[in-house]
Amino acid sequence: MGEIRELSDINLEVSLGPIRLKNPVMLASGTCGYGRELTPHLDLNSIGAVVVKGISLEPRPGNPPPRIFETPCGLLNAIGLENVGVKAFLTEKLPWLKDQGISTVVNILGNSVEEYKRLCSILSEESQSILAIEINVSCPNVKAGGVAFGRTPEGTYEVVRHVVEVTEIPIIVKLSPNVTDITSIAQAAQDAGAHAISLINTILAMAIDIEKKRPLLGNTFGGLSGPAIKPIALRMVWEAHRAVDIPVIGIGGISTWKDAVEFLMAGASAIQIGTATLVEPGSAKKILDGLTRFMRQKGYREVEALWID
Ligand SMILES: Cc1cc2nc3c(=O)[nH]c(=O)nc-3n(C[C@H](O)[C@H](O)[C@H](O)COP(=O)(O)O)c2cc1C
């Protein structure tokens, strides 16, 4: 048994500004549907929070197929943010999450500042049932020629500044890794009033079908996720944590509890599990159990004690 120290007073709770989580393990948007889909495999009340699939003002059909392609160590997807739209989300999806008492974060997307604002105002009517709103800033800004909001500090600042004005629900800004300097974007989110940031979203990538001599995805480009992106995500979490004072949520290729520990050591206060859930739907609980065991064995009494100074 060696050095194992059993501590009964280990505290897994984390506070992301005003957002309280019973433990730091969350499910990432787009990989757990609207929560209910996972119930045969995972007790959603055992984890910190569920981040539902990105919601837009109107329903979206998504991109033409093929939309998913598996690479040797990661997943390429070009789903195109297919979702039921905010109205159906509030009437058909949220009531179940609310009844089950599941900590729910609503991920949102828009193509203009107005759309983000409108979504936040609509969601505010259900503020009792929504723990936080996660703003996906990787969407194209139609007024800026289709450049994603999250590509520039200015674009990020503009969206966040407006949404914090229209809702009391805490705001998490989900950063795109497809940028030159993640620190300036993280700082822009903080300056605009974000309560926390989460990173990373998928990395822009592609694959080619050499027999058909054309791109494999219907959309040509897609987002890479899974183990392939973990070292990049970890570096960005490390940089972002050192650039801002608000809490950081680490995402990107977390498949095992050891991966989770690395992100927490890099400075994350919580983590999200994405592609690993698609591989094994119960991954999040296994990761939580492994993390808890590690903290007990090593004598870490709280999550942020894992940070490397
Ligand atoms: C199929 C799929 C759909 C996704 N949909 C969304 C989405 O709607 N909104 C969003 O912010 N991120 C979305 N993501 C990104 C994930 O939430 C996550 O940031 C990314 O996959 C990296 O984490 P992972 O390597 O653990 O999957 C999606 C990812 C995948 C694989």
Tab-separated table of C-alpha atoms and ligand atoms in Angstrom:
chain	number	residue	atom	x	y	z
A	1	MET	CA	0.000	0.000	0.000
A	2	GLY	CA	3.075	2.227	0.463
A	3	GLU	CA	2.332	5.910	0.913
A	4	ILE	CA	-1.457	5.777	0.657
A	5	ARG	CA	-3.080	8.311	3.002
A	6	GLU	CA	-6.818	8.040	3.461
A	7	LEU	CA	-8.335	11.479	4.062
A	8	SER	CA	-12.027	11.722	4.831
A	9	ASP	CA	-12.174	15.497	4.478
A	10	ILE	CA	-11.292	15.726	0.787
A	11	ASN	CA	-13.315	18.543	-0.812
A	12	LEU	CA	-14.178	18.087	-4.478
A	13	GLU	CA	-16.448	21.136	-4.690
A	14	VAL	CA	-15.276	23.954	-6.918
A	15	SER	CA	-16.419	27.529	-7.405
A	16	LEU	CA	-16.064	29.062	-10.834
A	17	GLY	CA	-16.811	32.597	-9.720
A	18	PRO	CA	-20.548	32.431	-8.889
A	19	ILE	CA	-20.893	28.919	-10.365
A	20	ARG	CA	-20.778	26.134	-7.763
A	21	LEU	CA	-19.993	22.566	-8.845
A	22	LYS	CA	-20.137	19.509	-6.563
A	23	ASN	CA	-17.026	18.223	-8.328
A	24	PRO	CA	-14.816	19.422	-11.220
A	25	VAL	CA	-15.896	16.907	-13.873
A	26	MET	CA	-18.286	18.236	-16.546
A	27	LEU	CA	-19.539	16.849	-19.860
A	28	ALA	CA	-18.547	18.890	-22.934
A	29	SER	CA	-21.074	20.376	-25.346
A	30	GLY	CA	-21.996	18.332	-28.403
A	31	THR	CA	-20.848	15.011	-26.984
A	32	CYS	CA	-23.662	14.281	-24.528
A	33	GLY	CA	-26.735	15.454	-26.458
A	34	TYR	CA	-29.200	17.110	-24.088
A	35	GLY	CA	-28.164	14.819	-21.214
A	36	ARG	CA	-30.996	12.310	-21.247
A	37	GLU	CA	-29.374	10.286	-24.043
A	38	LEU	CA	-26.606	9.239	-21.629
A	39	THR	CA	-28.723	8.110	-18.684
A	40	PRO	CA	-28.425	4.369	-19.228
A	41	HIS	CA	-24.651	4.731	-18.966
A	42	LEU	CA	-24.018	7.547	-16.529
A	43	ASP	CA	-25.689	9.023	-13.433
A	44	LEU	CA	-25.691	12.684	-14.445
A	45	ASN	CA	-26.133	13.728	-10.831
A	46	SER	CA	-22.788	12.179	-9.958
A	47	ILE	CA	-20.827	14.693	-12.008
A	48	GLY	CA	-20.239	18.437	-11.714
A	49	ALA	CA	-22.393	19.600	-14.640
A	50	VAL	CA	-23.696	18.727	-18.073
A	51	VAL	CA	-23.056	21.184	-20.914
A	52	VAL	CA	-25.788	20.605	-23.469
A	53	LYS	CA	-25.411	20.703	-27.254
A	54	GLY	CA	-24.993	24.246	-28.624
A	55	ILE	CA	-28.356	25.995	-28.924
A	56	SER	CA	-29.256	28.629	-31.526
A	57	LEU	CA	-32.281	30.909	-31.871
A	58	GLU	CA	-33.770	28.776	-34.654
A	59	PRO	CA	-33.365	25.010	-35.190
A	60	ARG	CA	-30.387	24.102	-37.406
A	61	PRO	CA	-30.161	21.039	-39.667
A	62	GLY	CA	-26.346	21.017	-39.617
A	63	ASN	CA	-23.928	20.243	-42.468
A	64	PRO	CA	-24.304	17.737	-45.307
A	65	PRO	CA	-22.773	14.265	-44.678
A	66	PRO	CA	-20.228	12.810	-44.163
A	67	ARG	CA	-20.002	14.733	-40.866
A	68	ILE	CA	-17.721	12.514	-38.795
A	69	PHE	CA	-14.399	10.837	-39.582
A	70	GLU	CA	-12.168	8.953	-37.174
A	71	THR	CA	-8.422	9.588	-37.495
A	72	PRO	CA	-5.791	7.378	-35.787
A	73	CYS	CA	-5.810	9.407	-32.570
A	74	GLY	CA	-8.669	11.856	-32.821
A	75	LEU	CA	-12.095	12.573	-34.214
A	76	LEU	CA	-12.894	14.965	-37.050
A	77	ASN	CA	-16.404	16.394	-36.987
A	78	ALA	CA	-18.323	18.854	-39.083
A	79	ILE	CA	-21.768	18.456	-37.557
A	80	GLY	CA	-22.462	22.117	-38.291
A	81	LEU	CA	-24.046	22.824	-34.908
A	82	GLU	CA	-27.263	20.910	-35.602
A	83	ASN	CA	-29.704	21.569	-32.754
A	84	VAL	CA	-33.399	21.849	-31.888
A	85	GLY	CA	-33.408	25.638	-31.373
A	86	VAL	CA	-34.025	27.515	-28.139
A	87	LYS	CA	-37.815	27.177	-28.131
A	88	ALA	CA	-37.816	23.378	-28.345
A	89	PHE	CA	-34.910	23.247	-25.897
A	90	LEU	CA	-36.928	25.110	-23.272
A	91	THR	CA	-40.131	23.116	-23.800
A	92	GLU	CA	-38.803	19.632	-24.622
A	93	LYS	CA	-35.306	19.269	-23.152
A	94	LEU	CA	-34.800	21.554	-20.156
A	95	PRO	CA	-37.849	20.333	-18.152
A	96	TRP	CA	-36.368	16.839	-17.863
A	97	LEU	CA	-32.963	18.163	-16.757
A	98	LYS	CA	-34.752	20.373	-14.224
A	99	ASP	CA	-36.898	17.499	-12.864
A	100	GLN	CA	-33.817	15.353	-12.377
A	101	GLY	CA	-32.015	18.181	-10.563
A	102	ILE	CA	-29.093	18.014	-12.995
A	103	SER	CA	-26.642	20.931	-12.965
A	104	THR	CA	-27.120	22.249	-16.475
A	105	VAL	CA	-24.922	24.587	-18.483
A	106	VAL	CA	-26.432	25.798	-21.761
A	107	ASN	CA	-23.955	26.249	-24.602
A	108	ILE	CA	-25.124	28.859	-27.146
A	109	LEU	CA	-24.126	29.990	-30.615
A	110	GLY	CA	-25.001	32.897	-32.853
A	111	ASN	CA	-23.954	34.704	-35.995
A	112	SER	CA	-24.382	38.211	-34.601
A	113	VAL	CA	-24.147	39.946	-31.245
A	114	GLU	CA	-27.912	40.430	-31.428
A	115	GLU	CA	-28.475	36.676	-31.668
A	116	TYR	CA	-26.302	35.983	-28.612
A	117	LYS	CA	-28.104	38.709	-26.670
A	118	ARG	CA	-31.522	37.454	-27.671
A	119	LEU	CA	-30.628	33.889	-26.653
A	120	CYS	CA	-29.364	35.049	-23.264
A	121	SER	CA	-32.529	37.076	-22.641
A	122	ILE	CA	-34.736	34.096	-23.531
A	123	LEU	CA	-32.723	31.723	-21.331
A	124	SER	CA	-32.920	34.217	-18.445
A	125	GLU	CA	-36.605	33.347	-18.081
A	126	GLU	CA	-35.390	29.942	-16.840
A	127	SER	CA	-32.527	31.265	-14.717
A	128	GLN	CA	-33.494	29.007	-11.778
A	129	SER	CA	-32.839	25.899	-13.877
A	130	ILE	CA	-29.669	27.019	-15.623
A	131	LEU	CA	-26.370	27.003	-13.768
A	132	ALA	CA	-24.461	28.937	-16.418
A	133	ILE	CA	-24.435	29.875	-20.088
A	134	GLU	CA	-21.392	28.831	-22.099
A	135	ILE	CA	-20.819	31.122	-25.086
A	136	ASN	CA	-19.323	29.348	-28.084
A	137	VAL	CA	-17.409	32.174	-29.779
A	138	SER	CA	-16.122	29.948	-32.595
A	139	CYS	CA	-19.076	30.925	-34.806
A	140	PRO	CA	-18.730	33.219	-37.831
A	141	ASN	CA	-19.748	36.832	-37.324
A	142	VAL	CA	-21.793	37.665	-40.430
A	143	LYS	CA	-21.268	41.397	-39.914
A	144	ALA	CA	-17.472	40.926	-39.917
A	145	GLY	CA	-17.329	38.979	-43.186
A	146	GLY	CA	-17.730	35.608	-41.489
A	147	VAL	CA	-14.621	35.816	-39.283
A	148	ALA	CA	-15.345	33.936	-36.055
A	149	PHE	CA	-15.937	36.195	-33.020
A	150	GLY	CA	-13.372	34.242	-31.036
A	151	ARG	CA	-10.598	34.776	-33.575
A	152	THR	CA	-9.872	38.273	-32.275
A	153	PRO	CA	-9.810	39.918	-28.827
A	154	GLU	CA	-12.148	42.628	-30.191
A	155	GLY	CA	-14.734	40.132	-31.452
A	156	THR	CA	-14.645	38.185	-28.202
A	157	TYR	CA	-14.938	41.352	-26.132
A	158	GLU	CA	-17.886	42.604	-28.150
A	159	VAL	CA	-20.020	39.485	-27.674
A	160	VAL	CA	-19.241	39.045	-24.005
A	161	ARG	CA	-19.732	42.697	-23.062
A	162	HIS	CA	-23.226	42.640	-24.536
A	163	VAL	CA	-24.400	39.317	-23.118
A	164	VAL	CA	-23.372	40.052	-19.534
A	165	GLU	CA	-25.641	43.099	-19.679
A	166	VAL	CA	-28.774	41.130	-20.504
A	167	THR	CA	-28.625	38.190	-18.090
A	168	GLU	CA	-28.050	37.389	-14.439
A	169	ILE	CA	-26.977	33.854	-15.373
A	170	PRO	CA	-23.195	33.431	-15.016
A	171	ILE	CA	-21.274	33.472	-18.298
A	172	ILE	CA	-18.545	31.035	-19.332
A	173	VAL	CA	-16.763	31.950	-22.565
A	174	LYS	CA	-15.608	28.947	-24.584
A	175	LEU	CA	-12.465	29.872	-26.478
A	176	SER	CA	-11.379	28.751	-29.916
A	177	PRO	CA	-7.855	27.317	-30.230
A	178	ASN	CA	-7.668	28.526	-33.837
A	179	VAL	CA	-5.892	31.728	-32.873
A	180	THR	CA	-2.335	33.011	-32.717
A	181	ASP	CA	-2.341	34.178	-29.101
A	182	ILE	CA	-4.805	32.610	-26.690
A	183	THR	CA	-3.775	34.919	-23.828
A	184	SER	CA	-5.069	38.105	-25.457
A	185	ILE	CA	-8.405	36.438	-26.205
A	186	ALA	CA	-8.683	35.101	-22.646
A	187	GLN	CA	-7.955	38.588	-21.310
A	188	ALA	CA	-10.576	40.127	-23.603
A	189	ALA	CA	-13.191	37.698	-22.229
A	190	GLN	CA	-12.199	38.618	-18.677
A	191	ASP	CA	-12.195	42.372	-19.384
A	192	ALA	CA	-15.674	42.115	-20.883
A	193	GLY	CA	-17.035	40.557	-17.696
A	194	ALA	CA	-16.913	36.767	-18.226
A	195	HIS	CA	-17.199	34.768	-15.003
A	196	ALA	CA	-15.032	31.920	-16.328
A	197	ILE	CA	-13.456	30.701	-19.553
A	198	SER	CA	-13.424	27.199	-20.990
A	199	LEU	CA	-10.924	25.916	-23.550
A	200	ILE	CA	-10.365	24.431	-26.009
A	201	ASN	CA	-12.949	23.950	-28.704
A	202	THR	CA	-11.945	21.732	-31.649
A	203	ILE	CA	-8.939	22.478	-33.876
A	204	LEU	CA	-9.635	23.279	-37.518
A	205	ALA	CA	-8.552	20.277	-39.606
A	206	MET	CA	-9.375	18.083	-42.612
A	207	ALA	CA	-8.913	14.651	-44.213
A	208	ILE	CA	-8.842	13.579	-47.866
A	209	ASP	CA	-10.332	10.487	-49.502
A	210	ILE	CA	-7.515	9.455	-51.861
A	211	GLU	CA	-9.695	7.030	-53.859
A	212	LYS	CA	-12.371	9.610	-54.586
A	213	LYS	CA	-9.786	12.414	-54.741
A	214	ARG	CA	-11.811	14.781	-52.616
A	215	PRO	CA	-12.127	15.963	-49.014
A	216	LEU	CA	-13.640	13.334	-46.719
A	217	LEU	CA	-16.008	15.664	-44.904
A	218	GLY	CA	-19.003	17.118	-46.699
A	219	ASN	CA	-17.966	20.497	-45.319
A	220	THR	CA	-14.267	20.058	-46.384
A	221	PHE	CA	-13.045	21.295	-42.987
A	222	GLY	CA	-14.003	19.994	-39.575
A	223	GLY	CA	-12.908	20.196	-35.961
A	224	LEU	CA	-10.362	17.773	-34.519
A	225	SER	CA	-10.947	16.488	-30.976
A	226	GLY	CA	-9.798	13.600	-28.789
A	227	PRO	CA	-6.339	12.427	-27.622
A	228	ALA	CA	-4.563	14.060	-30.594
A	229	ILE	CA	-5.321	17.556	-29.297
A	230	LYS	CA	-4.552	17.037	-25.604
A	231	PRO	CA	-0.985	18.418	-25.541
A	232	ILE	CA	-2.095	21.538	-27.427
A	233	ALA	CA	-5.093	22.050	-25.152
A	234	LEU	CA	-2.930	21.588	-22.075
A	235	ARG	CA	-0.466	24.240	-23.264
A	236	MET	CA	-3.309	26.672	-23.925
A	237	VAL	CA	-4.899	26.057	-20.509
A	238	TRP	CA	-1.519	26.658	-18.881
A	239	GLU	CA	-1.111	29.943	-20.780
A	240	ALA	CA	-4.672	31.124	-20.189
A	241	HIS	CA	-4.558	30.377	-16.461
A	242	ARG	CA	-1.450	32.538	-16.140
A	243	ALA	CA	-2.997	35.369	-18.174
A	244	VAL	CA	-6.285	35.837	-16.282
A	245	ASP	CA	-7.693	35.853	-12.751
A	246	ILE	CA	-11.050	34.234	-13.594
A	247	PRO	CA	-11.378	30.433	-13.375
A	248	VAL	CA	-10.372	28.266	-16.318
A	249	ILE	CA	-12.157	25.074	-17.406
A	250	GLY	CA	-9.841	22.672	-19.252
A	251	ILE	CA	-11.096	20.746	-22.297
A	252	GLY	CA	-9.383	18.734	-25.003
A	253	GLY	CA	-8.634	15.043	-25.323
A	254	ILE	CA	-9.245	14.132	-21.695
A	255	SER	CA	-9.769	10.360	-21.757
A	256	THR	CA	-8.348	9.150	-18.429
A	257	TRP	CA	-8.145	10.443	-14.856
A	258	LYS	CA	-4.433	11.079	-15.418
A	259	ASP	CA	-5.293	13.440	-18.282
A	260	ALA	CA	-7.694	15.234	-15.928
A	261	VAL	CA	-4.974	15.605	-13.286
A	262	GLU	CA	-2.650	17.140	-15.884
A	263	PHE	CA	-5.236	19.800	-16.785
A	264	LEU	CA	-5.890	20.597	-13.132
A	265	MET	CA	-2.143	20.854	-12.520
A	266	ALA	CA	-1.871	23.215	-15.515
A	267	GLY	CA	-4.272	25.556	-13.718
A	268	ALA	CA	-7.788	24.438	-14.604
A	269	SER	CA	-10.403	24.622	-11.842
A	270	ALA	CA	-12.656	22.114	-13.605
A	271	ILE	CA	-12.520	19.969	-16.724
A	272	GLN	CA	-14.881	18.828	-19.487
A	273	ILE	CA	-14.993	15.398	-21.078
A	274	GLY	CA	-15.944	15.343	-24.769
A	275	THR	CA	-14.884	12.701	-27.291
A	276	ALA	CA	-14.097	10.178	-24.522
A	277	THR	CA	-17.850	9.988	-23.811
A	278	LEU	CA	-18.465	9.025	-27.439
A	279	VAL	CA	-15.921	6.201	-27.070
A	280	GLU	CA	-17.152	5.075	-23.658
A	281	PRO	CA	-20.330	6.755	-22.337
A	282	GLY	CA	-19.411	6.177	-18.690
A	283	SER	CA	-15.948	7.783	-18.968
A	284	ALA	CA	-16.744	10.865	-16.875
A	285	LYS	CA	-17.532	8.829	-13.737
A	286	LYS	CA	-14.398	6.722	-14.157
A	287	ILE	CA	-12.344	9.884	-14.529
A	288	LEU	CA	-13.964	11.373	-11.409
A	289	ASP	CA	-13.299	8.200	-9.391
A	290	GLY	CA	-9.670	8.043	-10.535
A	291	LEU	CA	-9.132	11.724	-9.749
A	292	THR	CA	-10.668	11.301	-6.283
A	293	ARG	CA	-8.440	8.298	-5.536
A	294	PHE	CA	-5.352	10.182	-6.688
A	295	MET	CA	-6.177	13.201	-4.516
A	296	ARG	CA	-6.718	10.942	-1.492
A	297	GLN	CA	-3.497	9.024	-2.055
A	298	LYS	CA	-1.421	12.155	-2.493
A	299	GLY	CA	-3.110	14.179	0.239
A	300	TYR	CA	-4.589	16.918	-1.964
A	301	ARG	CA	-7.557	18.184	0.063
A	302	GLU	CA	-9.047	20.382	-2.640
A	303	VAL	CA	-8.962	20.615	-6.391
A	304	GLU	CA	-6.994	23.851	-6.693
A	305	ALA	CA	-4.236	22.388	-4.496
A	306	LEU	CA	-3.249	20.487	-7.639
A	307	TRP	CA	-2.195	23.680	-9.466
A	308	ILE	CA	1.479	24.021	-10.306
A	309	ASP	CA	2.421	27.470	-8.939
B	1	LIG	C1	-19.384	15.693	-32.276
B	1	LIG	C2	-18.965	16.946	-31.567
B	1	LIG	C3	-19.875	18.008	-31.443
B	1	LIG	C4	-19.521	19.192	-30.770
B	1	LIG	N1	-20.421	20.206	-30.651
B	1	LIG	C5	-20.080	21.336	-29.963
B	1	LIG	C6	-21.037	22.381	-29.760
B	1	LIG	O1	-22.213	22.305	-30.168
B	1	LIG	N2	-20.627	23.507	-29.093
B	1	LIG	C7	-19.342	23.631	-28.604
B	1	LIG	O2	-19.033	24.662	-27.999
B	1	LIG	N3	-18.443	22.633	-28.739
B	1	LIG	C8	-18.777	21.498	-29.410
B	1	LIG	N4	-17.865	20.482	-29.548
B	1	LIG	C9	-16.507	20.645	-28.972
B	1	LIG	C10	-16.366	19.908	-27.636
B	1	LIG	O3	-17.293	20.398	-26.679
B	1	LIG	C11	-14.924	20.015	-27.104
B	1	LIG	O4	-14.606	21.375	-26.884
B	1	LIG	C12	-13.894	19.425	-28.049
B	1	LIG	O5	-14.387	18.249	-28.668
B	1	LIG	C13	-12.563	19.098	-27.358
B	1	LIG	O6	-12.749	18.189	-26.295
B	1	LIG	P1	-12.560	16.576	-26.458
B	1	LIG	O7	-11.226	16.369	-27.122
B	1	LIG	O8	-12.627	16.037	-25.066
B	1	LIG	O9	-13.662	16.103	-27.325
B	1	LIG	C14	-18.211	19.303	-30.217
B	1	LIG	C15	-17.310	18.225	-30.339
B	1	LIG	C16	-17.666	17.064	-30.995
B	1	LIG	C17	-16.665	15.926	-31.098
